[in-house]
Coordinates of C-alpha atoms and ligand atoms in Angstrom, one line a residue:
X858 CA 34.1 13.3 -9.3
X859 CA 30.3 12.9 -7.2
X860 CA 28.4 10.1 -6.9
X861 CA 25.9 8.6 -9.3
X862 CA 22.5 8.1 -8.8
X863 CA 20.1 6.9 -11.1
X864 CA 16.6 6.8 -10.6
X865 CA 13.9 5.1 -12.8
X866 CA 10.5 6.1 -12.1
X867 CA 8.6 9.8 -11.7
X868 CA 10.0 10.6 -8.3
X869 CA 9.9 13.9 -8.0
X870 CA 10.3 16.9 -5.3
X871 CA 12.3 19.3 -3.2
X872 CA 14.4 16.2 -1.9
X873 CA 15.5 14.9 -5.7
X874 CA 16.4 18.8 -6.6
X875 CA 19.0 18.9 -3.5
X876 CA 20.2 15.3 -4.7
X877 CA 20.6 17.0 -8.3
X878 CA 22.6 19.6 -6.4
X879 CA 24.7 17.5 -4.8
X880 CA 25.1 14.4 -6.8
X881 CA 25.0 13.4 -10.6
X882 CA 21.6 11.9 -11.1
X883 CA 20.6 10.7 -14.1
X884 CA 16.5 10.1 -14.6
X885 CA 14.6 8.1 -16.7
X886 CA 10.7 7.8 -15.6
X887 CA 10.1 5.0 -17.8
X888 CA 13.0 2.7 -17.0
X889 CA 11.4 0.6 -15.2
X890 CA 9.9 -0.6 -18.3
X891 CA 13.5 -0.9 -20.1
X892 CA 15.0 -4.0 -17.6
X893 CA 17.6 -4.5 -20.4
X894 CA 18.9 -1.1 -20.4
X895 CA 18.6 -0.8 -16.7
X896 CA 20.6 -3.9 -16.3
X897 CA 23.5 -2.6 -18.6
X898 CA 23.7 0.9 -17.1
X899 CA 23.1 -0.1 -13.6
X900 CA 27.0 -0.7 -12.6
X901 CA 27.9 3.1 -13.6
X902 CA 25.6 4.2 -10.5
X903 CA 26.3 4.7 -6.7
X904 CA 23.0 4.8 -5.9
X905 CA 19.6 3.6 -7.5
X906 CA 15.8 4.8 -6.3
X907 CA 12.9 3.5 -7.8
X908 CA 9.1 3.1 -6.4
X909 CA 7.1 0.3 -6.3
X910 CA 7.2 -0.4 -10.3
X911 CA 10.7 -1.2 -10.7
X912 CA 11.7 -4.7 -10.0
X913 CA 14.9 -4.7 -8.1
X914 CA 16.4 -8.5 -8.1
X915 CA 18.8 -10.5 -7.8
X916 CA 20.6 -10.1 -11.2
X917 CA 19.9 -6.2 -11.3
X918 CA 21.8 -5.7 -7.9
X919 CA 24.7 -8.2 -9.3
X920 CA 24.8 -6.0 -12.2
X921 CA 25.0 -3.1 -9.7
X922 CA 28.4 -3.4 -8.9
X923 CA 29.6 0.0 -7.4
X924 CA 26.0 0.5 -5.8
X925 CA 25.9 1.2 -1.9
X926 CA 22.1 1.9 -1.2
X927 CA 18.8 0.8 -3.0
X928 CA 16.2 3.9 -2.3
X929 CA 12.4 2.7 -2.1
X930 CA 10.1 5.9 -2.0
X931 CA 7.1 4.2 -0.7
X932 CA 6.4 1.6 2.1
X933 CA 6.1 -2.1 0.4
X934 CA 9.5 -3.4 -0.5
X935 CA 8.0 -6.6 -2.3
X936 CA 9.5 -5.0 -5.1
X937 CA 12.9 -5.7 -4.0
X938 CA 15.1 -8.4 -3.2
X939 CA 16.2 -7.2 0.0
X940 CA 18.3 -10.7 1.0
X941 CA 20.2 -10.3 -2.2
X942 CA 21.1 -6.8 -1.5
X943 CA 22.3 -7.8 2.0
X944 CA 24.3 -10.5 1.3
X945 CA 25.6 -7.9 -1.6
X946 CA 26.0 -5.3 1.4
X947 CA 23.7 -3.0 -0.3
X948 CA 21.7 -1.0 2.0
X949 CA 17.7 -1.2 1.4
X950 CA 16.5 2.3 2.5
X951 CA 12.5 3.3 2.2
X952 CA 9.8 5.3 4.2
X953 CA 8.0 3.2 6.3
X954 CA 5.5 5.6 7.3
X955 CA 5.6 9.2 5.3
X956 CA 2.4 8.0 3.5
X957 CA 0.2 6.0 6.4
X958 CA -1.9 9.5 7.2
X959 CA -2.9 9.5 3.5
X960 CA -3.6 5.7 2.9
X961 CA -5.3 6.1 6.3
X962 CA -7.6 9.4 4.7
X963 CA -8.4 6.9 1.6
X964 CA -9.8 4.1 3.7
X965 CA -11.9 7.0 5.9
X966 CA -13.2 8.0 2.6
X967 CA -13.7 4.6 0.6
X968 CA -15.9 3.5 4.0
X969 CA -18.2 6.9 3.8
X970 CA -18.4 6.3 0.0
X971 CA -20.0 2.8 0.6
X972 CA -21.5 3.3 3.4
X973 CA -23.5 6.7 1.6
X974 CA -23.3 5.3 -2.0
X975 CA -21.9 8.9 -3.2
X976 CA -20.4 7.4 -6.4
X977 CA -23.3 6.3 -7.8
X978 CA -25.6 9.0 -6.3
X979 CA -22.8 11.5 -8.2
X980 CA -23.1 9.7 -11.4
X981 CA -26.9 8.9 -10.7
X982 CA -27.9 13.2 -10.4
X983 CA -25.5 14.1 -13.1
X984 CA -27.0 11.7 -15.7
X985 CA -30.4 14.2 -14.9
X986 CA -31.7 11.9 -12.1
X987 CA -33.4 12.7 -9.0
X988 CA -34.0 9.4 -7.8
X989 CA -33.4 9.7 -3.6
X990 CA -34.5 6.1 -2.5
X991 CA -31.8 4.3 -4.5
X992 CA -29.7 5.7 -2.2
X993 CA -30.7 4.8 1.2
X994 CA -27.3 4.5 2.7
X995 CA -26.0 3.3 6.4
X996 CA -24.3 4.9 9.3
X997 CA -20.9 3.8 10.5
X998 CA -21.7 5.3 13.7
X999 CA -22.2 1.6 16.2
X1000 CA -20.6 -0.2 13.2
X1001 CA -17.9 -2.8 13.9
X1002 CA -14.7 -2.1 11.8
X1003 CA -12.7 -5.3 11.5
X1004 CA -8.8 -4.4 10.7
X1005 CA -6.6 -7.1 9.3
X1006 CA -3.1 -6.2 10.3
X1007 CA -3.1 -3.4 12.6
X1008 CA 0.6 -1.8 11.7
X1009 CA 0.8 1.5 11.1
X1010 CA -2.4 2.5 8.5
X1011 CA -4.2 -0.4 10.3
X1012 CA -3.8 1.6 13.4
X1013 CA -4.1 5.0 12.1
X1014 CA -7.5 4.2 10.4
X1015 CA -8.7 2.7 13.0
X1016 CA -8.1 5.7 15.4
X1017 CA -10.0 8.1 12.7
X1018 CA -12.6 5.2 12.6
X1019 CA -13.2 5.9 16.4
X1020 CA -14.1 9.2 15.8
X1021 CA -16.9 8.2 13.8
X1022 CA -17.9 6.1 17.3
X1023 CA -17.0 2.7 15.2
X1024 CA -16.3 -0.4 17.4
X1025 CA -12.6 -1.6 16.4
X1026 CA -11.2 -5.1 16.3
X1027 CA -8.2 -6.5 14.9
X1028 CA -6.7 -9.9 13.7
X1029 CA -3.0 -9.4 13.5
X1030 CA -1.2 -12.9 14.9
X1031 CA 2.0 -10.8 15.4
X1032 CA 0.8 -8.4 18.1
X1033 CA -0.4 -9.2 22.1
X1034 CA -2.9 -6.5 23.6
X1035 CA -0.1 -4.8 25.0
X1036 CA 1.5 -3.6 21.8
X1037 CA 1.0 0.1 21.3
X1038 CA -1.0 0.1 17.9
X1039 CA -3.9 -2.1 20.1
X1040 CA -3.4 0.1 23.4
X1041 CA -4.0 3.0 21.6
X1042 CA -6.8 2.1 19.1
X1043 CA -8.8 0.2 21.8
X1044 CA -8.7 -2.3 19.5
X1045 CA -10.4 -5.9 20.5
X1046 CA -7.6 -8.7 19.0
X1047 CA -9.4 -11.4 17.7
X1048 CA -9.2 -14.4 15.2
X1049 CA -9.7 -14.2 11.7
X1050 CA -12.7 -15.7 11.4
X1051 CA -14.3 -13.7 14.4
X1052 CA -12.9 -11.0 12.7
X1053 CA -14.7 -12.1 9.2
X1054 CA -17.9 -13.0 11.2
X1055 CA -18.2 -9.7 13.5
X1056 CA -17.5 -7.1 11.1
X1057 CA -19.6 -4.9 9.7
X1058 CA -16.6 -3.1 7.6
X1059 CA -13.3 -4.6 7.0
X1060 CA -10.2 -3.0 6.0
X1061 CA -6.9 -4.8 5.0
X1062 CA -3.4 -3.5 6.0
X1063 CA -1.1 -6.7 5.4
X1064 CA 1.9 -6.8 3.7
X1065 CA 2.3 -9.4 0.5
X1066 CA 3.6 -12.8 1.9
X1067 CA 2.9 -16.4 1.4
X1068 CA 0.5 -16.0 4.4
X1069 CA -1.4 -13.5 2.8
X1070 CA -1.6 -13.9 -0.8
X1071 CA -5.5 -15.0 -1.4
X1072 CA -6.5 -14.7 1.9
X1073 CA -9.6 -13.0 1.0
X1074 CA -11.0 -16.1 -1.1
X1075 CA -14.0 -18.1 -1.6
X1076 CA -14.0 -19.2 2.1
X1077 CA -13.3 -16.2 3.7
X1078 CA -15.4 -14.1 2.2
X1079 CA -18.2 -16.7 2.9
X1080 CA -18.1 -16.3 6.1
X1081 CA -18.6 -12.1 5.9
X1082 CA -22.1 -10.8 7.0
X1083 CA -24.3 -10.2 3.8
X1084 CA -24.7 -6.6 4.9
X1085 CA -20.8 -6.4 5.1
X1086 CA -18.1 -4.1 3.2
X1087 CA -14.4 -5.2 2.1
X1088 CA -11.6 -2.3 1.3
X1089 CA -8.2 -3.3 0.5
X1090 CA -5.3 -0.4 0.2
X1091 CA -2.6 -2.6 0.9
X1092 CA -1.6 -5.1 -1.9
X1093 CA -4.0 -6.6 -4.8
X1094 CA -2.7 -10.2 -4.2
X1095 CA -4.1 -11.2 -1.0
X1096 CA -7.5 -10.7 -2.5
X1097 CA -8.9 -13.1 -4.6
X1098 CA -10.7 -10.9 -7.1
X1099 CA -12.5 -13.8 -9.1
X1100 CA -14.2 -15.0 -5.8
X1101 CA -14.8 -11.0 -4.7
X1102 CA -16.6 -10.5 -8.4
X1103 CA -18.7 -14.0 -7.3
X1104 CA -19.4 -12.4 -3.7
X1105 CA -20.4 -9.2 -5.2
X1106 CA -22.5 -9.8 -7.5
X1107 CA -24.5 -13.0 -5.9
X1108 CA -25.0 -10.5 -2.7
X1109 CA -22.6 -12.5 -0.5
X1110 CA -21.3 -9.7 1.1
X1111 CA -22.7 -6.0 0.7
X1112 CA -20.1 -3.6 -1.1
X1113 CA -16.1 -3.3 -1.8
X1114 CA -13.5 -0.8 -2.4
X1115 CA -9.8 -1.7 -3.7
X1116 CA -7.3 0.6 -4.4
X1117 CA -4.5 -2.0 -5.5
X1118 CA -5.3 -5.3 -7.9
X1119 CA -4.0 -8.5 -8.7
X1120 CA -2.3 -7.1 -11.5
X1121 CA -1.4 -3.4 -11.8
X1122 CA -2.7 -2.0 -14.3
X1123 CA -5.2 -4.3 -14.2
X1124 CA -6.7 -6.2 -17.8
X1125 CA -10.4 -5.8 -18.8
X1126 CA -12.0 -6.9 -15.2
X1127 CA -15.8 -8.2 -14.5
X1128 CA -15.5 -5.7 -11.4
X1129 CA -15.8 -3.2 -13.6
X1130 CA -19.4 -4.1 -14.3
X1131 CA -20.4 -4.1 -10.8
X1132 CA -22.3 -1.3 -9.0
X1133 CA -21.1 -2.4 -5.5
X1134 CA -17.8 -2.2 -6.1
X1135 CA -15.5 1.5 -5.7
X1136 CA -12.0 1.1 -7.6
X1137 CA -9.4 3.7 -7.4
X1138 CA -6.1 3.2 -9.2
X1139 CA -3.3 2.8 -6.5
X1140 CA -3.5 6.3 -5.4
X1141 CA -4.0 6.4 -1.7
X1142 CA -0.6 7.5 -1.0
X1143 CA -0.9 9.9 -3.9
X1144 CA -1.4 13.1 -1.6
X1145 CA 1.1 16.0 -2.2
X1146 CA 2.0 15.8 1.8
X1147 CA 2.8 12.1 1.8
X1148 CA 5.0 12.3 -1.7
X1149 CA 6.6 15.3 -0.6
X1150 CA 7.7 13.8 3.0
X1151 CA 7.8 9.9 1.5
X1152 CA 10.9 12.2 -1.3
X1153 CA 12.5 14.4 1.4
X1154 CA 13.1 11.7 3.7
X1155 CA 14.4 8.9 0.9
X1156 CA 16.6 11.8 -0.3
X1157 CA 18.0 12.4 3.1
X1158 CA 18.3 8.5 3.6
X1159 CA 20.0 8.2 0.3
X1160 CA 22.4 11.3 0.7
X1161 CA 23.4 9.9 4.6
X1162 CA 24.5 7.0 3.4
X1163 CA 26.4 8.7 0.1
X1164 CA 27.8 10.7 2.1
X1165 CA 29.3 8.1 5.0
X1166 CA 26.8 8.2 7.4
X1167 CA 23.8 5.4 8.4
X1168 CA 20.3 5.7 7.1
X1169 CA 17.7 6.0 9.3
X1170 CA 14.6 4.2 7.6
X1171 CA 16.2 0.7 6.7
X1172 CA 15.1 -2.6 5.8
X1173 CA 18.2 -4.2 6.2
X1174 CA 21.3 -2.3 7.6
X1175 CA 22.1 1.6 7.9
X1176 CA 25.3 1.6 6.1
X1177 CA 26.9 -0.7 3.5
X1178 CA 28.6 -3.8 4.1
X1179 CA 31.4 -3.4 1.0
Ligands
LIG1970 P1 3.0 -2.4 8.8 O1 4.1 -3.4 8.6 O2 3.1 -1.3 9.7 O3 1.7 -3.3 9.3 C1 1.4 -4.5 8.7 C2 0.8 -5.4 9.9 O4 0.4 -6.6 9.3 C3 1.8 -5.7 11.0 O5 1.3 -5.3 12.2 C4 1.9 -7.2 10.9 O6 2.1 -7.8 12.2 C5 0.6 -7.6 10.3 N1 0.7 -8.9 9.6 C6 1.7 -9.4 8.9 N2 1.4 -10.7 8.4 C7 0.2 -10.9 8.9 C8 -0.7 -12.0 8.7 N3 -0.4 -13.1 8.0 N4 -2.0 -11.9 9.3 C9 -2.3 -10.8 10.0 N5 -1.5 -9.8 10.2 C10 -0.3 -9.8 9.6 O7 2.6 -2.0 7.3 P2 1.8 -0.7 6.9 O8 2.7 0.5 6.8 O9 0.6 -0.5 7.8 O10 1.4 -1.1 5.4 C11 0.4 -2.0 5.2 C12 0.3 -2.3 3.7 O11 -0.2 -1.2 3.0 C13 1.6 -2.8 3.0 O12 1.3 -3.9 2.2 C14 1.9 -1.6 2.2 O13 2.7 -2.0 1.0 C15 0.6 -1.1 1.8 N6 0.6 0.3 1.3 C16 -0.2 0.7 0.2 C17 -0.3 2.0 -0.2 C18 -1.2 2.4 -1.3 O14 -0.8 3.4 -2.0 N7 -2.3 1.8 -1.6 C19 0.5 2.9 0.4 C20 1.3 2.6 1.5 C21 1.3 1.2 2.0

């Protein structure tokens, strides 16, 4: 009889076909929503992969009885309760960097968009407008970007940020100037509130932790330059969007752009009132390259370990421990 895998979000592509080949995979996109159902069916399945909506815990994974690997297409695993699915023996597989290039792209493009005000310039000539001086934008070119967390978008858009003859500097406690993502960027470490002070740009590439949860707040962002620009791709939490709606709209700092919010999908928000502000919803790994190599190499992950072998992209350990 083959193995079961269930997945419970739209994960699609080449990879899930050869899966469907190989395996018996049942799918159900809106699962996620269903945590009843997905608790009573989850013991009949070898395998479960969800993305970043599905919230993989503790009593799901106890539920999960004959399961050997949790797949995670996508980077974040905040999602999941990785410690109970080690001490369960279950192996956490996910793609740590299939989507940084694209995430990387977005942050490239939310900077230009600020910095050039093409949004509202878009809106602004197709309401029948002609109005150029509204629009007075700023070059990046001699522009200090400031990157909180330089892992692997940090790094990447900070490299395509060079190109645009940007000054780079980082605040990322967890690296020394030797590491490779600082070598390689020519990136200036620095504290956080150098960092906060110096920038003319910032761009945020943290993970979700108790460290970082509203560490864009009222006292950081007071300390920004008033000319200054704030994007977050990374996770909604660690910024404080009542104190960014204050910032914005008393001039505090110049402009934002968020991808992700404090709550996704986000409720009726003030920001949405705000010219200053760009919002895009969660998309930045949303490229057809990065989901196509973020599914074929989950898939592969998923079908090594299936199949007796150890995954390669882990955030616990390779093969099962049961
Ligand atoms: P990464 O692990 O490669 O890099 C994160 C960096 O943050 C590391 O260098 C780490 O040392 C640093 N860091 C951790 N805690 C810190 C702290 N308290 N202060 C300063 N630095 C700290 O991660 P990544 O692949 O670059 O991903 C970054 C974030 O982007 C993650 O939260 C991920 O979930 C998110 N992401 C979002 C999207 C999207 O669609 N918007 C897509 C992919 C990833």
């Amino acid at each position: 009889m083959s193995k079961k895998i269930l997945i419970t979000e739209n994960i699609v592509g080449p990879g899930i076909d050869g899966l469907k080949e190989k395996y018996d995979v049942t799918q159900d996109k809106d699962l996620w929503q269903k945590s009843d159902e997905l608790l009573n069916i989850a013991g009949d399945y070898d395998a479960i992969i969800v993305r970043n909506q599905t919230k993989v815990t503790e009593d799901l994974l106890k539920a999960a009885s004959r399961c050997v690997v949790v797949g995670r297409a996508g980077v974040g695993i905040d999602n999941i309760d990785v410690k109970a699915a080690s001490d369960q023996g279950i192996v956490v597989a996910f793609t740590p960097e299939e989507n940084s290039i694209s995430v990387a792209e977005q942050v490239l493009g939310m900077m230009l968009c600020l910095a050039k005000k093409f949004p509202g310039a878009n809106a602004s000539v197709k309401s029948g407008s002609w109005d150029r001086m509204a629009f007075l934008g700023v070059e990046l070119f001699g522009k200090t970007l400031g990157v909180i967390g330089l892992g692997k978008i940090g790094a990447r858009a900070a490299l395509r940020a060079r190109a645009f003859g940007m000054r780079i500097i980082g605040y990322d406690p967890y690296l020394t100037k030797n590491n490779f993502t600082v070598t390689e960027t020519g990136a200036e470490l620095c504290d956080l509130d150098t960092l906060l002070r110096e920038s003319d740009f910032i761009t945020i590439h943290l993970p979700l932790t108790d460290e970082t949860r509203q560490m864009i707040n009222e006292e950081t962002l007071a300390k920004m330059k008033p000319t200054a620009y704030i994007i977050n791709t990374s996770r909604g939490p660690i910024v404080k969007e009542e104190a960014l709606y204050e910032a914005l709209s008393k001039g505090t700092i110049a402009g934002a752009a968020l991808d992700v919010r404090e709550e996704e999908p986000p409720k009726e928000s003030p920001l949405n009132t705000l010219d200053n502000i760009l919002l895009t919803p969660h998309v930045a790994a949303f490229t057809q390259e990065a989901q196509d190599k973020v599914v074929e190499s989950l898939a592969d992950d998923v079908d090594r370990v299936l199949s007796g072998g150890p995954a390669l992209r882990v955030a616990n350990f390779p093969s099962p421990r049961k």
